[in-house]
Short mmCIF file of C-alpha atoms in Angstrom, two decimals:
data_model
loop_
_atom_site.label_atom_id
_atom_site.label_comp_id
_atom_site.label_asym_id
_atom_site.label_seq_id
_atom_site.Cartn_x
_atom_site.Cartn_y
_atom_site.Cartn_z
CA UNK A 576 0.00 0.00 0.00
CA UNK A 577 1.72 3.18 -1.22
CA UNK A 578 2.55 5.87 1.78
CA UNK A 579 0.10 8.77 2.04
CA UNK A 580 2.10 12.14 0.92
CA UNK A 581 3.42 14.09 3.90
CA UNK A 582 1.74 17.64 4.18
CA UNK A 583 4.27 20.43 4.03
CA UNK A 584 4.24 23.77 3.21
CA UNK A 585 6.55 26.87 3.96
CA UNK A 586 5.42 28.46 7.64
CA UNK A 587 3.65 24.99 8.59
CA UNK A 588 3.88 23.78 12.33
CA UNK A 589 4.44 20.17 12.94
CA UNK A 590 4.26 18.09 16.20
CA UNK A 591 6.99 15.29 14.65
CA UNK A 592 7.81 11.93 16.88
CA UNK A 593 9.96 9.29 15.94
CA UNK A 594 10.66 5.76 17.89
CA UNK A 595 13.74 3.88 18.00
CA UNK A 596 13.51 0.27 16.91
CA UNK A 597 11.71 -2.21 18.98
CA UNK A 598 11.65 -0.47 21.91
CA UNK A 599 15.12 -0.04 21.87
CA UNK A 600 17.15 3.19 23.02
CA UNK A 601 17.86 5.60 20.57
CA UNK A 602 19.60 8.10 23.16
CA UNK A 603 21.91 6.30 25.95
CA UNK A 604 23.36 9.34 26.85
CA UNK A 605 23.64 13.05 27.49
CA UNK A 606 26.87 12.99 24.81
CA UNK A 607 23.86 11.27 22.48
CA UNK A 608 21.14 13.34 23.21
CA UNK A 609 23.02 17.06 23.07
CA UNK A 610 24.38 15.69 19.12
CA UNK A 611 20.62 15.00 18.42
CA UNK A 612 20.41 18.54 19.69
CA UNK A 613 22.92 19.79 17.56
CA UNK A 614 21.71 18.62 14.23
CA UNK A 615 18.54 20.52 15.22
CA UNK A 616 20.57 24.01 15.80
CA UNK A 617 22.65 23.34 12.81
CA UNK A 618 19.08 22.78 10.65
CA UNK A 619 18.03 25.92 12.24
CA UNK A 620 20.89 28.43 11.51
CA UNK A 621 20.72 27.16 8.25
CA UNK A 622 17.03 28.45 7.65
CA UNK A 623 15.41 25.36 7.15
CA UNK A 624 13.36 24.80 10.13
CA UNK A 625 12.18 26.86 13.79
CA UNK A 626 12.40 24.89 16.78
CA UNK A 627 9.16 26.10 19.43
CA UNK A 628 9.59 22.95 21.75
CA UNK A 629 11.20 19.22 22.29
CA UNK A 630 11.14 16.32 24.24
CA UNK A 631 14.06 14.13 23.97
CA UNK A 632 13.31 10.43 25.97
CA UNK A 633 15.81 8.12 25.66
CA UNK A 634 13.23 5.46 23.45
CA UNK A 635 11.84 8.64 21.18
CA UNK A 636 11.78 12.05 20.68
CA UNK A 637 8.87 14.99 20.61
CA UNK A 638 9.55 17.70 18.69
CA UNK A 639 7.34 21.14 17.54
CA UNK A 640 8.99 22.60 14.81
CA UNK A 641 7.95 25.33 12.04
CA UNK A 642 9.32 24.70 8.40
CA UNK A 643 10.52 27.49 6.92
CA UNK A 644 11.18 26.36 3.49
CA UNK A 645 8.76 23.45 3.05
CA UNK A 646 11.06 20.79 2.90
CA UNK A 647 10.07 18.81 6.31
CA UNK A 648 10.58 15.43 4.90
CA UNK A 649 14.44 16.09 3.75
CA UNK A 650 15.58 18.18 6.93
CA UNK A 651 14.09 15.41 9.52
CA UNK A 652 15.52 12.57 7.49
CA UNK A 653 18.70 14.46 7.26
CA UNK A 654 19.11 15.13 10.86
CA UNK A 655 17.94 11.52 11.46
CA UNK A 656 20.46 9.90 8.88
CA UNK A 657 23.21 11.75 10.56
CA UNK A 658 22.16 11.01 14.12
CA UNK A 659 22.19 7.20 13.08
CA UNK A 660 25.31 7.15 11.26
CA UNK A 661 27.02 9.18 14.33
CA UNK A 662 25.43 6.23 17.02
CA UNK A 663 25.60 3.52 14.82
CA UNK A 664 29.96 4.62 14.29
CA UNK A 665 30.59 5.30 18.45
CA UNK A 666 29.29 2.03 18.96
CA UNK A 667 30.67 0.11 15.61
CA UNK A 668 27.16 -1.07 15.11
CA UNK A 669 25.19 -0.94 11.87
CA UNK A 670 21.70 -0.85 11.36
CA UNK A 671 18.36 1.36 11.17
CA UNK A 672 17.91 2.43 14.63
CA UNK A 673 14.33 4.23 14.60
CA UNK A 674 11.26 2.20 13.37
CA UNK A 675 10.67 4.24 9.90
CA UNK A 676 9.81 7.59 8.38
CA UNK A 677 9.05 10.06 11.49
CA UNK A 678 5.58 10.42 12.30
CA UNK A 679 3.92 14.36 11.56
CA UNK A 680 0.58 16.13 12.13
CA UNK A 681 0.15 19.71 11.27
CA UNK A 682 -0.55 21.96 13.74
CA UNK A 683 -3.15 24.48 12.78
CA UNK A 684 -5.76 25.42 15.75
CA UNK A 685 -4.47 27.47 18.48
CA UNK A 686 -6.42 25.63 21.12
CA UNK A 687 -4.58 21.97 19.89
CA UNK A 688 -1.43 23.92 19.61
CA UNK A 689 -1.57 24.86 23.76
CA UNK A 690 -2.52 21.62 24.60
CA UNK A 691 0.62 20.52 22.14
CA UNK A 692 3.14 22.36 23.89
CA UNK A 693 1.93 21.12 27.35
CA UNK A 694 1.78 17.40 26.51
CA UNK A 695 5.17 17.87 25.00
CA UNK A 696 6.58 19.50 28.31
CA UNK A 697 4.75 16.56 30.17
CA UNK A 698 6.02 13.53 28.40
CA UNK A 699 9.03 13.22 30.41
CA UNK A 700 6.45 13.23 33.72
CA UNK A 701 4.27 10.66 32.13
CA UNK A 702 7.89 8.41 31.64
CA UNK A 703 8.83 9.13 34.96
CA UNK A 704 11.91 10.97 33.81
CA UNK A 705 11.17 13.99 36.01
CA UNK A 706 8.63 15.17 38.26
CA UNK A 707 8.67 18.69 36.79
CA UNK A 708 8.78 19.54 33.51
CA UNK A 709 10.90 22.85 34.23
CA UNK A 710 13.75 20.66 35.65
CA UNK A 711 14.30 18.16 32.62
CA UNK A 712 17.26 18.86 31.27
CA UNK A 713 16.07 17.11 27.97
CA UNK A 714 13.20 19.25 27.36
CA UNK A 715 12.44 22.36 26.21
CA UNK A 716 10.34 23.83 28.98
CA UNK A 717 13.38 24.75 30.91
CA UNK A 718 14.94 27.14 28.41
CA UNK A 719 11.24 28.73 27.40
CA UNK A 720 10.44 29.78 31.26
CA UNK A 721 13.36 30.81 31.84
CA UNK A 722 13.88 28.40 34.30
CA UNK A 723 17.32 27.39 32.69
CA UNK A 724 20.04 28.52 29.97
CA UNK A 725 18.31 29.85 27.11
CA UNK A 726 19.08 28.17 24.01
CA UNK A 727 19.76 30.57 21.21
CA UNK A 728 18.69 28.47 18.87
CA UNK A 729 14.78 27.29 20.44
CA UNK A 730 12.35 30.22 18.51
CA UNK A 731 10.38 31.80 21.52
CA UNK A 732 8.12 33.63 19.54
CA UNK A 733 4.69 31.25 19.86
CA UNK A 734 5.32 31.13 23.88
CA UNK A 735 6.10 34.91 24.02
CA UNK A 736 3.24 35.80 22.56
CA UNK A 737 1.14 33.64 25.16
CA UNK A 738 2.47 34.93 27.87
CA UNK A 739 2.73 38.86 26.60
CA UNK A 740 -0.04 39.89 29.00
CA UNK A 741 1.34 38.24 32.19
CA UNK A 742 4.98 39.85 31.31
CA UNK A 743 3.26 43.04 30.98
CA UNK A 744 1.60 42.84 34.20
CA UNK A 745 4.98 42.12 36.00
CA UNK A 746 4.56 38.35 36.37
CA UNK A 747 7.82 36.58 36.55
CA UNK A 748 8.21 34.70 33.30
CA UNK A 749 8.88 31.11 35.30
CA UNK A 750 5.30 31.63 37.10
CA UNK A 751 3.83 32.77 33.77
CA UNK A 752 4.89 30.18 31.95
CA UNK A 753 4.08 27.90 35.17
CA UNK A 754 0.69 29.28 34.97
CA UNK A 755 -0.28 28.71 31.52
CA UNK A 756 1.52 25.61 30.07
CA UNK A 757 2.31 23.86 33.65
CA UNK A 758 -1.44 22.80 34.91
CA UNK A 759 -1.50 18.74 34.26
CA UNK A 760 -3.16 17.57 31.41
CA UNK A 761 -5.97 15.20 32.35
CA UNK A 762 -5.52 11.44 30.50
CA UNK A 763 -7.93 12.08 28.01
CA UNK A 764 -6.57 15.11 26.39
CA UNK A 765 -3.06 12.98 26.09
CA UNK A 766 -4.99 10.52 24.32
CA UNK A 767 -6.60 13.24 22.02
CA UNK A 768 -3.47 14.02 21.07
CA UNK A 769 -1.75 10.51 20.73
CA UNK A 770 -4.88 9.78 18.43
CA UNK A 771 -4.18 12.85 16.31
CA UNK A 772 -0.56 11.85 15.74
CA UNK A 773 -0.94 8.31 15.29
CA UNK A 774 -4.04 8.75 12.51
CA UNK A 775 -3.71 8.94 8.82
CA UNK A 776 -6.52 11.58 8.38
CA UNK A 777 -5.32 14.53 6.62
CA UNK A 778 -8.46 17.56 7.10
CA UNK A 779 -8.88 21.41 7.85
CA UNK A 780 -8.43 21.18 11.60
CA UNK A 781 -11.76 23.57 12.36
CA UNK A 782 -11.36 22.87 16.46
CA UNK A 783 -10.70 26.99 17.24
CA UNK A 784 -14.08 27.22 15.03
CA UNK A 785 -16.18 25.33 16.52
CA UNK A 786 -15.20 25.68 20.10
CA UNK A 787 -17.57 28.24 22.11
CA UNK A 788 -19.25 29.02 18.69
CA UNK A 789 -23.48 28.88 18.32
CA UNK A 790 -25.44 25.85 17.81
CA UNK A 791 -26.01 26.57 14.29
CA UNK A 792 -22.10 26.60 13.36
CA UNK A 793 -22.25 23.02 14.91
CA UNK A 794 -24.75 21.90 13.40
CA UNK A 795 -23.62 22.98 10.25
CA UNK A 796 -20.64 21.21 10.62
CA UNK A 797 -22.58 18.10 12.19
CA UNK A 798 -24.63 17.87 8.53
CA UNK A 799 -21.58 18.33 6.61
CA UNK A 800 -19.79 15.71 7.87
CA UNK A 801 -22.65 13.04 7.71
CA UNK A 802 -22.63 14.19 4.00
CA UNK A 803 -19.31 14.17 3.11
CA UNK A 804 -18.71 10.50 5.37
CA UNK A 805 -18.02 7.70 3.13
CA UNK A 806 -17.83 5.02 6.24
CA UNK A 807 -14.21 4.07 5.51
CA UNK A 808 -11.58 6.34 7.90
CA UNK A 809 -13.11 8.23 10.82
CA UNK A 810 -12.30 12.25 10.67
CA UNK A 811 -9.83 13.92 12.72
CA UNK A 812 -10.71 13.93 16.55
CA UNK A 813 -12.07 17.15 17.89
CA UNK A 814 -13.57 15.89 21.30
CA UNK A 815 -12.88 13.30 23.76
CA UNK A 816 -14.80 9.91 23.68
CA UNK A 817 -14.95 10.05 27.42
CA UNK A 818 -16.70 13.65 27.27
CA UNK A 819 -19.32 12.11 24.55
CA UNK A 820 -20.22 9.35 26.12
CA UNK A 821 -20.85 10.90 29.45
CA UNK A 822 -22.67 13.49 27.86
CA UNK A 823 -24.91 11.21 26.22
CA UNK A 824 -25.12 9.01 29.61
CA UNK A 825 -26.70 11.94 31.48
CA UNK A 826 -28.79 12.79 29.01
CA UNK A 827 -30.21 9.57 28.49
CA UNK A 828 -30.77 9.34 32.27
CA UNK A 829 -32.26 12.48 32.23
CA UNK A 830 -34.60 11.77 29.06
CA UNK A 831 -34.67 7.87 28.89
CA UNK A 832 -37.91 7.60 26.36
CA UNK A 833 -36.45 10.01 23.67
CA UNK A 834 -36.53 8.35 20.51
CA UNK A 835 -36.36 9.28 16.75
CA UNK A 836 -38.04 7.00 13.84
CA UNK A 837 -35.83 5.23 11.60
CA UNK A 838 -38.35 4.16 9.46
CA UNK A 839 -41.88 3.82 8.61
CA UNK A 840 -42.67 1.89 11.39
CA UNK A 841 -39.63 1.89 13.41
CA UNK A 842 -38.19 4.41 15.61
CA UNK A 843 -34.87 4.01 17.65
CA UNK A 844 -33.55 5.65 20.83
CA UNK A 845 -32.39 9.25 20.35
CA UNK A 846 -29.09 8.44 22.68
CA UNK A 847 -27.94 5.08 20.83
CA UNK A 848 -28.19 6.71 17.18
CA UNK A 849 -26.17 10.16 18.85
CA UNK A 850 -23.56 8.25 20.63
CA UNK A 851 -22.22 6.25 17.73
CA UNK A 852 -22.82 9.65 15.62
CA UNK A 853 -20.78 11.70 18.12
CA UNK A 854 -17.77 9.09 18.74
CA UNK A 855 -17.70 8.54 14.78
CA UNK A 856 -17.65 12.48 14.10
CA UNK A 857 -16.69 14.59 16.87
CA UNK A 858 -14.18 11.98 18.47
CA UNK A 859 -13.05 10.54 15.37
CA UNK A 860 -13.11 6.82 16.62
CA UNK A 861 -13.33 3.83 14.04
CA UNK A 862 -16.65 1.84 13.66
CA UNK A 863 -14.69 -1.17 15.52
CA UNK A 864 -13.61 1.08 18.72
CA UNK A 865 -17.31 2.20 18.69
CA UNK A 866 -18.62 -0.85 18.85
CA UNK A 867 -16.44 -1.58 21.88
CA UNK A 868 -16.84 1.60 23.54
CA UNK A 869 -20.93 1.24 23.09
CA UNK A 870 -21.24 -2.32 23.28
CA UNK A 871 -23.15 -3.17 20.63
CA UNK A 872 -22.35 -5.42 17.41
CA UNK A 873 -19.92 -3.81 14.15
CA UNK A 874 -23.34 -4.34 12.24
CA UNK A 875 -25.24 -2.30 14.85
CA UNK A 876 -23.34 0.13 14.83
CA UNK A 877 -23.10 0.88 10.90
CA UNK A 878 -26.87 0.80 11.19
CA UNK A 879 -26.78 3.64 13.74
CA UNK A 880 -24.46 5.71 11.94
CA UNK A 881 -26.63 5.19 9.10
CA UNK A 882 -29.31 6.24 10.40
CA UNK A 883 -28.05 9.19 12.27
CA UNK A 884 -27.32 10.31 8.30
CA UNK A 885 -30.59 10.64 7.13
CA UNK A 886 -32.26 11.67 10.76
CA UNK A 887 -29.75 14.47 10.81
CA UNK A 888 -30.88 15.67 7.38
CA UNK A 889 -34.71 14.74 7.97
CA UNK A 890 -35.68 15.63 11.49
CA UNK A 891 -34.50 19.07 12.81
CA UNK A 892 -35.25 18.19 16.68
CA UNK A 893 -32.55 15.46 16.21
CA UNK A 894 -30.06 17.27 14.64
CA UNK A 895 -30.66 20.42 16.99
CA UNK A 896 -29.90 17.96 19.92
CA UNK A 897 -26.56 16.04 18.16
CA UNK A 898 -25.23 18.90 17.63
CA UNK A 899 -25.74 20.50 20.97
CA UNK A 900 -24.15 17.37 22.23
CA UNK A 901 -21.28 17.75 20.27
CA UNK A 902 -20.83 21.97 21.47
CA UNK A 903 -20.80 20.12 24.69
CA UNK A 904 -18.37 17.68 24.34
CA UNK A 905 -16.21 20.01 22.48
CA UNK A 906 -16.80 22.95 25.66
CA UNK A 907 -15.84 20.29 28.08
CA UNK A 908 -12.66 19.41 26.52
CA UNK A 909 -11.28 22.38 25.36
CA UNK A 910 -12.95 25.52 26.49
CA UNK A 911 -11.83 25.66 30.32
CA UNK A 912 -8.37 25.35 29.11
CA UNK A 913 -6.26 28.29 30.51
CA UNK A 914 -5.82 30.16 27.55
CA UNK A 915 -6.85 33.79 27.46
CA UNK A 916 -9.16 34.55 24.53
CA UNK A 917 -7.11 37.50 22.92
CA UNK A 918 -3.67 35.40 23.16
CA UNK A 919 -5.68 32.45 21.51
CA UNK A 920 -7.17 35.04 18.49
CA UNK A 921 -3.43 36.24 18.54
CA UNK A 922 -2.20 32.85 18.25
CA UNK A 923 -4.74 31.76 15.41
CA UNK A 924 -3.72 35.22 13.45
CA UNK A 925 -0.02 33.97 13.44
CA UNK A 926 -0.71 30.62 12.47
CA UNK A 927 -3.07 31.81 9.69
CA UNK A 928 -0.74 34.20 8.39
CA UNK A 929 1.70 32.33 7.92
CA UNK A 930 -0.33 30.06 6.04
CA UNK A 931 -1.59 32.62 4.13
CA UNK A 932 1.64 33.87 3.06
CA UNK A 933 3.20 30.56 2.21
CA UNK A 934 0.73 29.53 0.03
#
């Protein structure tokens, strides 16, 4: 099966993450991990690439990086190439030493990018590598709060603008910084974003649109994507299955008779038609995880979906309440994160921009 094209573009972000071969180590040392770190620097004074934040583990690596002149794909497999030759030669060992072509996702909502830069920060946590994310010497929080040596060569510019207002107010840059990126992500926003990197869906990431928009933009959205579905690859995760599914569990408590009709003489629960709808479209889970999660049978659960397509086109009570589900779900996961609304406009402004003037 031929290898989907990787999306690239001059002033594109990228969360990239590579793995070294069956679970092996790909960084035994600090000697190993600051040459990693120089290949990055060198790639950087030499205009290819901006560096906004990294996680070096010793099994894989995190990084967020900006490419500058579109050519992702050749600068990562360039610093990688080197890297391996330079391990493989200290320890007179041959041999691929990461699993494959690095793994990217573009990065293209403001809201996704926050939560980015936090679970980046917080991998080393979740490894048990450090306790705080500040103190990792491996990572780039340290050097962006100000916390430890600045690097020259890690681009500030996305966290400066975040914290612009706290500066200004005469909030030590560690406690800003502390303040806005530090706060623990909860499990299922680290899955959210393990699901993004790991997929092979390639869409318009419309999460800063939707989030703590109107019921009508929703909905809108809702009907578009039961058009456009062609019940092969899910869509690219926007909410949390845990927020759907408890939103749909207390509303079915709260409204257990609510039903829709599914034909001429059937009619269906509201709750079991919306739950595999909202998994499927605003979670961006397969038909097989959904018929785990909901447990009901793979057949069931293409009926339901099925079903949701036409009800959502036919009945305007059922597609008001889907989509008010999904504003929910999409609320509960992303709106109470601590992200001030002007620095998120400001942060959409500079990732649109430099789309804009790239393309």
């Amino acid at each position: 099966m031929p290898r989907r094209p990787r999306i690239d573009r001059p002033g594109l972000l990228h969360h990239i993450i590579n793995r070294a071969l069956a679970r092996r180590t790909a960084f035994e040392s600090q000697r190993d991990i600051r040459m990693f770190l120089s290949l990055l620097a060198r790639a950087v004074r030499e205009g290819r690439i901006e560096v906004h934040a990294y996680s070096i583990l010793s099994t894989h690596f995190h990084l967020l990086v900006r490419s500058l002149d579109g050519r992702i794909s050749e600068t990562m497999q360039h610093i990688e190439n080197t890297y391996v030759r330079w391990f493989n030669r200290t320890r007179r060992r041959d041999g691929p030493l990461f699993r494959g072509r690095f793994r990217s996702f573009p990065v293209e909502s403001a809201r996704y990018l926050h939560v980015l830069f936090r679970y980046i920060d917080q991998n080393p946590i979740g490894a048990r590598l450090a306790s705080n994310a500040l103190a990792y010497p491996h990572g780039s929080a340290g050097s962006q709060s100000g916390f430890s040596r600045r690097r020259p060569w890690l681009c500030r510019a996305l966290v400066d603008l975040t914290l612009a207002a706290a500066l200004r107010s005469g909030v030590d840059r560690v406690d800003a910084y502390q303040q806005e990126f530090g706060p623990k992500l909860v499990p299922a926003l680290r899955r959210f974003v393990d699901r993004r990197i790991t997929g092979t869906v390639r869409e318009p990431d419309v999460l800063d649109d939707l989030v703590g928009t109107t019921p009508p933009i929703v909905r809108a959205w809702m009907e578009r994507k039961a058009r456009l579905a062609d019940g092969t690859r899910p869509g690219l995760p926007m909410a949390t299955p845990e927020s759907v599914v408890a939103l749909v569990d207390t509303h079915r408590r709260r409204s257990p008779g609510a039903r829709i009709a599914v034909g001429r003489r059937t009619d269906r629960s509201v709750w079991d038609v919306a739950v595999v709808a909202l998994l499927r479209d605003a979670a961006g889970e397969t038909f097989e995880s959904i018929a785990r999660r909901a447990t009901m049978t793979l057949t069931d659960v293409w009926r339901r979906y099925a079903e949701h397509r036409n009800a959502i086109r036919v009945d305007s009570g059922y597609a008001d309440v889907v989509a008010d589900l999904a504003r929910c779900a999409l609320e509960q996961d992303h709106a109470t994160l601590p992200i001030d609304a002007r620095v998120r406009a400001g942060l959409a402004d500079e990732l649109s921009s430099r789309r804009d003037t790239s393309s």
